[in-house]
């Protein structure tokens, strides 16, 4: 497997020379994964499944969650501080922003804050929607802040898709309450989707894809799939982002990949992955209660988080 | 009307000499009111109704809300910073913590952070419950953090009451979604109350009072009153705290008031209140989006918030 360096004309991932060298030296680079809370652990889970021999440092900025109801300025400040922690303190050489809100509102600010490649979840989600849609019309459900940014609409437009976005602010608290298969949650999902489908019909859209634009929503996937019209595909941005990250590492991407980022294929170096088992190294950090992180986090990670370390970002 | 100085042996409010002097000089002291978000505006509303000629400075730490899901350490740090802003920057001489979570977990930290009297909402809520209950058994609904602190249980015990507390984490997001008279919200309230009443029966309690231990919940009062058993009284901590604040200002309190705080009746000085109308001065501050504060805040305040000023507490 190989790692490709990519240019950064549009804020897309660029693998640094030092990373290429380290990977070339067959040492294991650390992948930093960042979220405002626990939801991003669904992205980490997808990454671990694909890169079982990598080292991961995950930071949940739990003292300041949720980002989804906050302003662009505040989200950018918090996300930049978090990215700097992963780069400076944990030596991350590649950063995955496993948070739709931060990806939507703060990708530029994060990229400015750290001199390493940064991958968000929006572009991969839009790319996966393009691959799945036949009609070219897609629906996106996300947090307030993500929807207000219209980042998904813009990313979908860049892919030739028409997108209609809807904020579903009650779904995150329902997941965190543990009501992932509760009849009330099913009812709330139906209400949100009915409103969204009514709006889509009024706008003469014929959507055949629903994008889960929040890393909490994959835990509601069974309820959501039961609520969408027959034939509508459900796309998980967490899975899509992990797929894109692996493609970047593997150097399997085309000169222009499906995220719309220009990619150069040199230098091409080997990835350290091999078939020996059990070498995944994951360190988890949180800015608030590590007990709560350990308790809730295992739900998203689908395995124990291990010992979570408390960090103070000065907020 | 008179203002009483009160001692501070138990972290209870103490009116400073300078405040007594200013009030004696018939100048208008500023009352600082603090919440993690907008909910505390229900306390401000109750204060304005009772002290229409006072000056108020309200701070919502909206960049870091909600406090209800965070740890004691983090809440204490945030609340102390917020109290210092109201004292140092706004000249507050009396502070009302219009946030159950901060009152439950950070009253000591706030009192240490500022040299002015600080009144929380827990003790007044417990006192009002004692006044309303005939059986001596009460129920309390609140956020996760408030319940985990067991501050209401302790305050109720000090009043000779037995209290059973329950966290209702979905109610705040439902209020903020605007679903204050939505059938799904009514259903969620019934689920939470049924669970709580079942627990009460199992514990051989015979509750006749329900305390709303979160400043968001008064907006759900009609739905909550429709869901409680016949004869159960609903107590609003926001109203109770405003009542206590006014008593303290008015010097009408007995040497030991109904919050259990020892109170000295001297020096007794006049309050500036008179009958001229329209003199209430309210300045609102938020640590995040002032637009959102203005939009949502008016719902809690039941009148426009006026222009909200953005402040940076460094978080």
PDB file of N, CA, C and O in Angstrom, chain B residues 189-250:
ATOM      1  N   UNK B 189     -42.698  13.880  28.682  1.00  0.00           N
ATOM      2  CA  UNK B 189     -42.959  14.267  30.078  1.00  0.00           C
ATOM      3  C   UNK B 189     -43.686  13.138  30.807  1.00  0.00           C
ATOM      4  O   UNK B 189     -43.337  12.787  31.939  1.00  0.00           O
ATOM      5  N   UNK B 190     -44.691  12.537  30.151  1.00  0.00           N
ATOM      6  CA  UNK B 190     -45.428  11.429  30.788  1.00  0.00           C
ATOM      7  C   UNK B 190     -44.502  10.251  31.073  1.00  0.00           C
ATOM      8  O   UNK B 190     -44.583   9.626  32.134  1.00  0.00           O
ATOM      9  N   UNK B 191     -43.593   9.946  30.130  1.00  0.00           N
ATOM     10  CA  UNK B 191     -42.650   8.833  30.336  1.00  0.00           C
ATOM     11  C   UNK B 191     -41.760   9.105  31.549  1.00  0.00           C
ATOM     12  O   UNK B 191     -41.605   8.274  32.443  1.00  0.00           O
ATOM     13  N   UNK B 192     -41.180  10.310  31.592  1.00  0.00           N
ATOM     14  CA  UNK B 192     -40.308  10.650  32.725  1.00  0.00           C
ATOM     15  C   UNK B 192     -41.085  10.618  34.046  1.00  0.00           C
ATOM     16  O   UNK B 192     -40.610  10.069  35.047  1.00  0.00           O
ATOM     17  N   UNK B 193     -42.279  11.210  34.056  1.00  0.00           N
ATOM     18  CA  UNK B 193     -43.043  11.267  35.311  1.00  0.00           C
ATOM     19  C   UNK B 193     -43.515   9.884  35.744  1.00  0.00           C
ATOM     20  O   UNK B 193     -43.507   9.564  36.944  1.00  0.00           O
ATOM     21  N   UNK B 194     -43.926   9.053  34.782  1.00  0.00           N
ATOM     22  CA  UNK B 194     -44.339   7.685  35.135  1.00  0.00           C
ATOM     23  C   UNK B 194     -43.185   6.933  35.801  1.00  0.00           C
ATOM     24  O   UNK B 194     -43.373   6.244  36.806  1.00  0.00           O
ATOM     25  N   UNK B 195     -41.987   7.075  35.220  1.00  0.00           N
ATOM     26  CA  UNK B 195     -40.817   6.404  35.808  1.00  0.00           C
ATOM     27  C   UNK B 195     -40.564   6.922  37.225  1.00  0.00           C
ATOM     28  O   UNK B 195     -40.273   6.155  38.148  1.00  0.00           O
ATOM     29  N   UNK B 196     -40.691   8.235  37.376  1.00  0.00           N
ATOM     30  CA  UNK B 196     -40.414   8.845  38.680  1.00  0.00           C
ATOM     31  C   UNK B 196     -41.460   8.420  39.724  1.00  0.00           C
ATOM     32  O   UNK B 196     -41.110   8.096  40.869  1.00  0.00           O
ATOM     33  N   UNK B 197     -42.726   8.383  39.305  1.00  0.00           N
ATOM     34  CA  UNK B 197     -43.790   7.982  40.243  1.00  0.00           C
ATOM     35  C   UNK B 197     -43.667   6.512  40.625  1.00  0.00           C
ATOM     36  O   UNK B 197     -43.944   6.126  41.768  1.00  0.00           O
ATOM     37  N   UNK B 198     -43.221   5.692  39.676  1.00  0.00           N
ATOM     38  CA  UNK B 198     -42.996   4.272  39.971  1.00  0.00           C
ATOM     39  C   UNK B 198     -41.877   4.116  41.000  1.00  0.00           C
ATOM     40  O   UNK B 198     -41.989   3.339  41.959  1.00  0.00           O
ATOM     41  N   UNK B 199     -40.809   4.879  40.797  1.00  0.00           N
ATOM     42  CA  UNK B 199     -39.698   4.850  41.768  1.00  0.00           C
ATOM     43  C   UNK B 199     -40.152   5.338  43.138  1.00  0.00           C
ATOM     44  O   UNK B 199     -39.748   4.790  44.175  1.00  0.00           O
ATOM     45  N   UNK B 200     -40.981   6.385  43.135  1.00  0.00           N
ATOM     46  CA  UNK B 200     -41.468   6.935  44.414  1.00  0.00           C
ATOM     47  C   UNK B 200     -42.295   5.891  45.167  1.00  0.00           C
ATOM     48  O   UNK B 200     -42.138   5.714  46.382  1.00  0.00           O
ATOM     49  N   UNK B 201     -43.173   5.198  44.424  1.00  0.00           N
ATOM     50  CA  UNK B 201     -44.004   4.172  45.055  1.00  0.00           C
ATOM     51  C   UNK B 201     -43.127   3.056  45.624  1.00  0.00           C
ATOM     52  O   UNK B 201     -43.356   2.570  46.737  1.00  0.00           O
ATOM     53  N   UNK B 202     -42.102   2.671  44.856  1.00  0.00           N
ATOM     54  CA  UNK B 202     -41.206   1.604  45.319  1.00  0.00           C
ATOM     55  C   UNK B 202     -40.454   2.024  46.573  1.00  0.00           C
ATOM     56  O   UNK B 202     -40.062   1.183  47.387  1.00  0.00           O
ATOM     57  N   UNK B 203     -40.237   3.338  46.732  1.00  0.00           N
ATOM     58  CA  UNK B 203     -39.512   3.835  47.900  1.00  0.00           C
ATOM     59  C   UNK B 203     -40.472   4.230  49.035  1.00  0.00           C
ATOM     60  O   UNK B 203     -40.051   4.862  50.011  1.00  0.00           O
ATOM     61  N   UNK B 204     -41.754   3.839  48.880  1.00  0.00           N
ATOM     62  CA  UNK B 204     -42.780   4.157  49.897  1.00  0.00           C
ATOM     63  C   UNK B 204     -42.910   5.647  50.164  1.00  0.00           C
ATOM     64  O   UNK B 204     -43.116   6.068  51.304  1.00  0.00           O
ATOM     65  N   UNK B 205     -42.770   6.447  49.119  1.00  0.00           N
ATOM     66  CA  UNK B 205     -42.979   7.888  49.247  1.00  0.00           C
ATOM     67  C   UNK B 205     -44.399   8.223  48.808  1.00  0.00           C
ATOM     68  O   UNK B 205     -44.997   7.521  47.987  1.00  0.00           O
ATOM     69  N   UNK B 206     -44.903   9.306  49.332  1.00  0.00           N
ATOM     70  CA  UNK B 206     -46.250   9.776  48.979  1.00  0.00           C
ATOM     71  C   UNK B 206     -46.150  11.261  48.576  1.00  0.00           C
ATOM     72  O   UNK B 206     -46.619  12.147  49.290  1.00  0.00           O
ATOM     73  N   UNK B 207     -45.532  11.525  47.443  1.00  0.00           N
ATOM     74  CA  UNK B 207     -45.223  12.908  47.083  1.00  0.00           C
ATOM     75  C   UNK B 207     -46.455  13.708  46.692  1.00  0.00           C
ATOM     76  O   UNK B 207     -47.357  13.199  46.031  1.00  0.00           O
ATOM     77  N   UNK B 208     -46.475  14.974  47.115  1.00  0.00           N
ATOM     78  CA  UNK B 208     -47.572  15.872  46.735  1.00  0.00           C
ATOM     79  C   UNK B 208     -47.045  17.168  46.102  1.00  0.00           C
ATOM     80  O   UNK B 208     -47.820  18.101  45.879  1.00  0.00           O
ATOM     81  N   UNK B 209     -45.734  17.212  45.848  1.00  0.00           N
ATOM     82  CA  UNK B 209     -45.122  18.400  45.236  1.00  0.00           C
ATOM     83  C   UNK B 209     -44.104  17.948  44.195  1.00  0.00           C
ATOM     84  O   UNK B 209     -43.369  16.989  44.421  1.00  0.00           O
ATOM     85  N   UNK B 210     -44.105  18.660  43.060  1.00  0.00           N
ATOM     86  CA  UNK B 210     -43.071  18.432  42.042  1.00  0.00           C
ATOM     87  C   UNK B 210     -42.321  19.749  41.855  1.00  0.00           C
ATOM     88  O   UNK B 210     -42.921  20.779  41.524  1.00  0.00           O
ATOM     89  N   UNK B 211     -40.996  19.699  42.074  1.00  0.00           N
ATOM     90  CA  UNK B 211     -40.169  20.903  41.915  1.00  0.00           C
ATOM     91  C   UNK B 211     -39.559  20.912  40.508  1.00  0.00           C
ATOM     92  O   UNK B 211     -38.954  19.911  40.089  1.00  0.00           O
ATOM     93  N   UNK B 212     -39.735  22.029  39.799  1.00  0.00           N
ATOM     94  CA  UNK B 212     -39.107  22.198  38.491  1.00  0.00           C
ATOM     95  C   UNK B 212     -37.688  22.710  38.725  1.00  0.00           C
ATOM     96  O   UNK B 212     -37.468  23.900  38.927  1.00  0.00           O
ATOM     97  N   UNK B 213     -36.729  21.792  38.710  1.00  0.00           N
ATOM     98  CA  UNK B 213     -35.359  22.120  39.092  1.00  0.00           C
ATOM     99  C   UNK B 213     -34.493  22.520  37.921  1.00  0.00           C
ATOM    100  O   UNK B 213     -33.292  22.238  37.915  1.00  0.00           O
ATOM    101  N   UNK B 214     -35.074  23.156  36.928  1.00  0.00           N
ATOM    102  CA  UNK B 214     -34.331  23.624  35.753  1.00  0.00           C
ATOM    103  C   UNK B 214     -35.091  24.833  35.216  1.00  0.00           C
ATOM    104  O   UNK B 214     -36.328  24.781  35.102  1.00  0.00           O
ATOM    105  N   UNK B 215     -34.366  25.883  34.884  1.00  0.00           N
ATOM    106  CA  UNK B 215     -35.039  27.127  34.492  1.00  0.00           C
ATOM    107  C   UNK B 215     -35.683  27.053  33.108  1.00  0.00           C
ATOM    108  O   UNK B 215     -36.390  27.975  32.710  1.00  0.00           O
ATOM    109  N   UNK B 216     -35.456  25.974  32.376  1.00  0.00           N
ATOM    110  CA  UNK B 216     -36.182  25.791  31.118  1.00  0.00           C
ATOM    111  C   UNK B 216     -37.604  25.266  31.353  1.00  0.00           C
ATOM    112  O   UNK B 216     -38.491  25.470  30.531  1.00  0.00           O
ATOM    113  N   UNK B 217     -37.772  24.536  32.446  1.00  0.00           N
ATOM    114  CA  UNK B 217     -39.012  23.784  32.622  1.00  0.00           C
ATOM    115  C   UNK B 217     -40.269  24.654  32.807  1.00  0.00           C
ATOM    116  O   UNK B 217     -41.366  24.188  32.456  1.00  0.00           O
ATOM    117  N   UNK B 218     -40.147  25.876  33.359  1.00  0.00           N
ATOM    118  CA  UNK B 218     -41.370  26.682  33.468  1.00  0.00           C
ATOM    119  C   UNK B 218     -42.096  26.865  32.133  1.00  0.00           C
ATOM    120  O   UNK B 218     -43.323  27.006  32.111  1.00  0.00           O
ATOM    121  N   UNK B 219     -41.370  26.819  31.017  1.00  0.00           N
ATOM    122  CA  UNK B 219     -42.043  26.953  29.719  1.00  0.00           C
ATOM    123  C   UNK B 219     -42.886  25.724  29.395  1.00  0.00           C
ATOM    124  O   UNK B 219     -43.739  25.762  28.503  1.00  0.00           O
ATOM    125  N   UNK B 220     -42.628  24.622  30.106  1.00  0.00           N
ATOM    126  CA  UNK B 220     -43.404  23.389  29.899  1.00  0.00           C
ATOM    127  C   UNK B 220     -44.473  23.214  30.977  1.00  0.00           C
ATOM    128  O   UNK B 220     -45.114  22.161  31.064  1.00  0.00           O
ATOM    129  N   UNK B 221     -44.641  24.223  31.801  1.00  0.00           N
ATOM    130  CA  UNK B 221     -45.519  24.090  32.971  1.00  0.00           C
ATOM    131  C   UNK B 221     -46.919  23.587  32.620  1.00  0.00           C
ATOM    132  O   UNK B 221     -47.435  22.675  33.298  1.00  0.00           O
ATOM    133  N   UNK B 222     -47.565  24.114  31.564  1.00  0.00           N
ATOM    134  CA  UNK B 222     -48.913  23.584  31.246  1.00  0.00           C
ATOM    135  C   UNK B 222     -48.893  22.079  30.955  1.00  0.00           C
ATOM    136  O   UNK B 222     -49.758  21.339  31.440  1.00  0.00           O
ATOM    137  N   UNK B 223     -47.904  21.616  30.195  1.00  0.00           N
ATOM    138  CA  UNK B 223     -47.827  20.175  29.898  1.00  0.00           C
ATOM    139  C   UNK B 223     -47.521  19.374  31.152  1.00  0.00           C
ATOM    140  O   UNK B 223     -48.052  18.276  31.345  1.00  0.00           O
ATOM    141  N   UNK B 224     -46.650  19.915  31.999  1.00  0.00           N
ATOM    142  CA  UNK B 224     -46.277  19.200  33.228  1.00  0.00           C
ATOM    143  C   UNK B 224     -47.466  19.135  34.185  1.00  0.00           C
ATOM    144  O   UNK B 224     -47.760  18.085  34.759  1.00  0.00           O
ATOM    145  N   UNK B 225     -48.175  20.242  34.316  1.00  0.00           N
ATOM    146  CA  UNK B 225     -49.345  20.245  35.223  1.00  0.00           C
ATOM    147  C   UNK B 225     -50.424  19.290  34.731  1.00  0.00           C
ATOM    148  O   UNK B 225     -51.150  18.701  35.531  1.00  0.00           O
ATOM    149  N   UNK B 226     -50.505  19.128  33.408  1.00  0.00           N
ATOM    150  CA  UNK B 226     -51.491  18.194  32.865  1.00  0.00           C
ATOM    151  C   UNK B 226     -51.073  16.744  33.111  1.00  0.00           C
ATOM    152  O   UNK B 226     -51.909  15.842  33.069  1.00  0.00           O
ATOM    153  N   UNK B 227     -49.786  16.516  33.362  1.00  0.00           N
ATOM    154  CA  UNK B 227     -49.269  15.141  33.478  1.00  0.00           C
ATOM    155  C   UNK B 227     -49.153  14.660  34.919  1.00  0.00           C
ATOM    156  O   UNK B 227     -49.075  13.458  35.160  1.00  0.00           O
ATOM    157  N   UNK B 228     -49.103  15.580  35.889  1.00  0.00           N
ATOM    158  CA  UNK B 228     -48.932  15.135  37.279  1.00  0.00           C
ATOM    159  C   UNK B 228     -50.256  14.606  37.834  1.00  0.00           C
ATOM    160  O   UNK B 228     -51.327  14.944  37.334  1.00  0.00           O
ATOM    161  N   UNK B 229     -50.191  13.745  38.853  1.00  0.00           N
ATOM    162  CA  UNK B 229     -51.421  13.232  39.464  1.00  0.00           C
ATOM    163  C   UNK B 229     -52.245  14.381  40.050  1.00  0.00           C
ATOM    164  O   UNK B 229     -51.695  15.417  40.428  1.00  0.00           O
ATOM    165  N   UNK B 230     -53.550  14.166  40.147  1.00  0.00           N
ATOM    166  CA  UNK B 230     -54.445  15.191  40.704  1.00  0.00           C
ATOM    167  C   UNK B 230     -53.977  15.572  42.097  1.00  0.00           C
ATOM    168  O   UNK B 230     -53.613  14.712  42.905  1.00  0.00           O
ATOM    169  N   UNK B 231     -53.956  16.856  42.371  1.00  0.00           N
ATOM    170  CA  UNK B 231     -53.607  17.329  43.711  1.00  0.00           C
ATOM    171  C   UNK B 231     -52.125  17.614  43.903  1.00  0.00           C
ATOM    172  O   UNK B 231     -51.730  18.196  44.919  1.00  0.00           O
ATOM    173  N   UNK B 232     -51.288  17.185  42.943  1.00  0.00           N
ATOM    174  CA  UNK B 232     -49.853  17.451  43.096  1.00  0.00           C
ATOM    175  C   UNK B 232     -49.550  18.888  42.679  1.00  0.00           C
ATOM    176  O   UNK B 232     -49.942  19.332  41.605  1.00  0.00           O
ATOM    177  N   UNK B 233     -48.853  19.612  43.552  1.00  0.00           N
ATOM    178  CA  UNK B 233     -48.516  21.014  43.264  1.00  0.00           C
ATOM    179  C   UNK B 233     -47.182  21.083  42.509  1.00  0.00           C
ATOM    180  O   UNK B 233     -46.254  20.320  42.801  1.00  0.00           O
ATOM    181  N   UNK B 234     -47.114  22.004  41.576  1.00  0.00           N
ATOM    182  CA  UNK B 234     -45.882  22.193  40.795  1.00  0.00           C
ATOM    183  C   UNK B 234     -45.196  23.471  41.268  1.00  0.00           C
ATOM    184  O   UNK B 234     -45.800  24.556  41.260  1.00  0.00           O
ATOM    185  N   UNK B 235     -43.953  23.340  41.711  1.00  0.00           N
ATOM    186  CA  UNK B 235     -43.180  24.474  42.250  1.00  0.00           C
ATOM    187  C   UNK B 235     -42.108  24.877  41.236  1.00  0.00           C
ATOM    188  O   UNK B 235     -41.372  24.033  40.729  1.00  0.00           O
ATOM    189  N   UNK B 236     -42.036  26.192  41.000  1.00  0.00           N
ATOM    190  CA  UNK B 236     -41.075  26.726  40.040  1.00  0.00           C
ATOM    191  C   UNK B 236     -39.932  27.379  40.817  1.00  0.00           C
ATOM    192  O   UNK B 236     -40.121  28.383  41.496  1.00  0.00           O
ATOM    193  N   UNK B 237     -38.722  26.804  40.714  1.00  0.00           N
ATOM    194  CA  UNK B 237     -37.579  27.340  41.444  1.00  0.00           C
ATOM    195  C   UNK B 237     -37.245  28.766  41.022  1.00  0.00           C
ATOM    196  O   UNK B 237     -36.712  29.543  41.813  1.00  0.00           O
ATOM    197  N   UNK B 238     -37.526  29.102  39.770  1.00  0.00           N
ATOM    198  CA  UNK B 238     -37.248  30.455  39.286  1.00  0.00           C
ATOM    199  C   UNK B 238     -38.065  31.475  40.070  1.00  0.00           C
ATOM    200  O   UNK B 238     -37.541  32.483  40.562  1.00  0.00           O
ATOM    201  N   UNK B 239     -39.349  31.200  40.211  1.00  0.00           N
ATOM    202  CA  UNK B 239     -40.225  32.089  40.977  1.00  0.00           C
ATOM    203  C   UNK B 239     -39.779  32.147  42.436  1.00  0.00           C
ATOM    204  O   UNK B 239     -39.740  33.215  43.054  1.00  0.00           O
ATOM    205  N   UNK B 240     -39.448  30.979  42.970  1.00  0.00           N
ATOM    206  CA  UNK B 240     -39.059  30.911  44.385  1.00  0.00           C
ATOM    207  C   UNK B 240     -37.778  31.710  44.631  1.00  0.00           C
ATOM    208  O   UNK B 240     -37.654  32.418  45.639  1.00  0.00           O
ATOM    209  N   UNK B 241     -36.819  31.628  43.712  1.00  0.00           N
ATOM    210  CA  UNK B 241     -35.559  32.361  43.881  1.00  0.00           C
ATOM    211  C   UNK B 241     -35.804  33.863  43.799  1.00  0.00           C
ATOM    212  O   UNK B 241     -35.221  34.643  44.567  1.00  0.00           O
ATOM    213  N   UNK B 242     -36.651  34.281  42.867  1.00  0.00           N
ATOM    214  CA  UNK B 242     -36.952  35.709  42.745  1.00  0.00           C
ATOM    215  C   UNK B 242     -37.612  36.219  44.020  1.00  0.00           C
ATOM    216  O   UNK B 242     -37.293  37.302  44.528  1.00  0.00           O
ATOM    217  N   UNK B 243     -38.529  35.435  44.568  1.00  0.00           N
ATOM    218  CA  UNK B 243     -39.205  35.782  45.828  1.00  0.00           C
ATOM    219  C   UNK B 243     -38.172  35.983  46.938  1.00  0.00           C
ATOM    220  O   UNK B 243     -38.217  36.972  47.676  1.00  0.00           O
ATOM    221  N   UNK B 244     -37.230  35.034  47.044  1.00  0.00           N
ATOM    222  CA  UNK B 244     -36.215  35.122  48.099  1.00  0.00           C
ATOM    223  C   UNK B 244     -35.327  36.348  47.905  1.00  0.00           C
ATOM    224  O   UNK B 244     -34.991  37.046  48.865  1.00  0.00           O
ATOM    225  N   UNK B 245     -34.939  36.620  46.663  1.00  0.00           N
ATOM    226  CA  UNK B 245     -34.090  37.791  46.381  1.00  0.00           C
ATOM    227  C   UNK B 245     -34.799  39.066  46.818  1.00  0.00           C
ATOM    228  O   UNK B 245     -34.194  39.949  47.441  1.00  0.00           O
ATOM    229  N   UNK B 246     -36.071  39.153  46.519  1.00  0.00           N
ATOM    230  CA  UNK B 246     -36.826  40.351  46.881  1.00  0.00           C
ATOM    231  C   UNK B 246     -36.924  40.467  48.400  1.00  0.00           C
ATOM    232  O   UNK B 246     -36.757  41.548  48.965  1.00  0.00           O
ATOM    233  N   UNK B 247     -37.143  39.341  49.072  1.00  0.00           N
ATOM    234  CA  UNK B 247     -37.200  39.360  50.537  1.00  0.00           C
ATOM    235  C   UNK B 247     -35.893  39.885  51.113  1.00  0.00           C
ATOM    236  O   UNK B 247     -35.884  40.696  52.037  1.00  0.00           O
ATOM    237  N   UNK B 248     -34.781  39.420  50.541  1.00  0.00           N
ATOM    238  CA  UNK B 248     -33.487  39.867  51.038  1.00  0.00           C
ATOM    239  C   UNK B 248     -33.337  41.369  50.851  1.00  0.00           C
ATOM    240  O   UNK B 248     -32.881  42.084  51.734  1.00  0.00           O
ATOM    241  N   UNK B 249     -33.749  41.855  49.697  1.00  0.00           N
ATOM    242  CA  UNK B 249     -33.641  43.281  49.428  1.00  0.00           C
ATOM    243  C   UNK B 249     -34.575  44.091  50.311  1.00  0.00           C
ATOM    244  O   UNK B 249     -34.269  45.185  50.758  1.00  0.00           O
ATOM    245  N   UNK B 250     -35.723  43.541  50.524  1.00  0.00           N
ATOM    246  CA  UNK B 250     -36.724  44.298  51.257  1.00  0.00           C
ATOM    247  C   UNK B 250     -36.493  44.312  52.759  1.00  0.00           C
ATOM    248  O   UNK B 250     -37.153  45.048  53.480  1.00  0.00           O
TER     249      UNK B 250
END
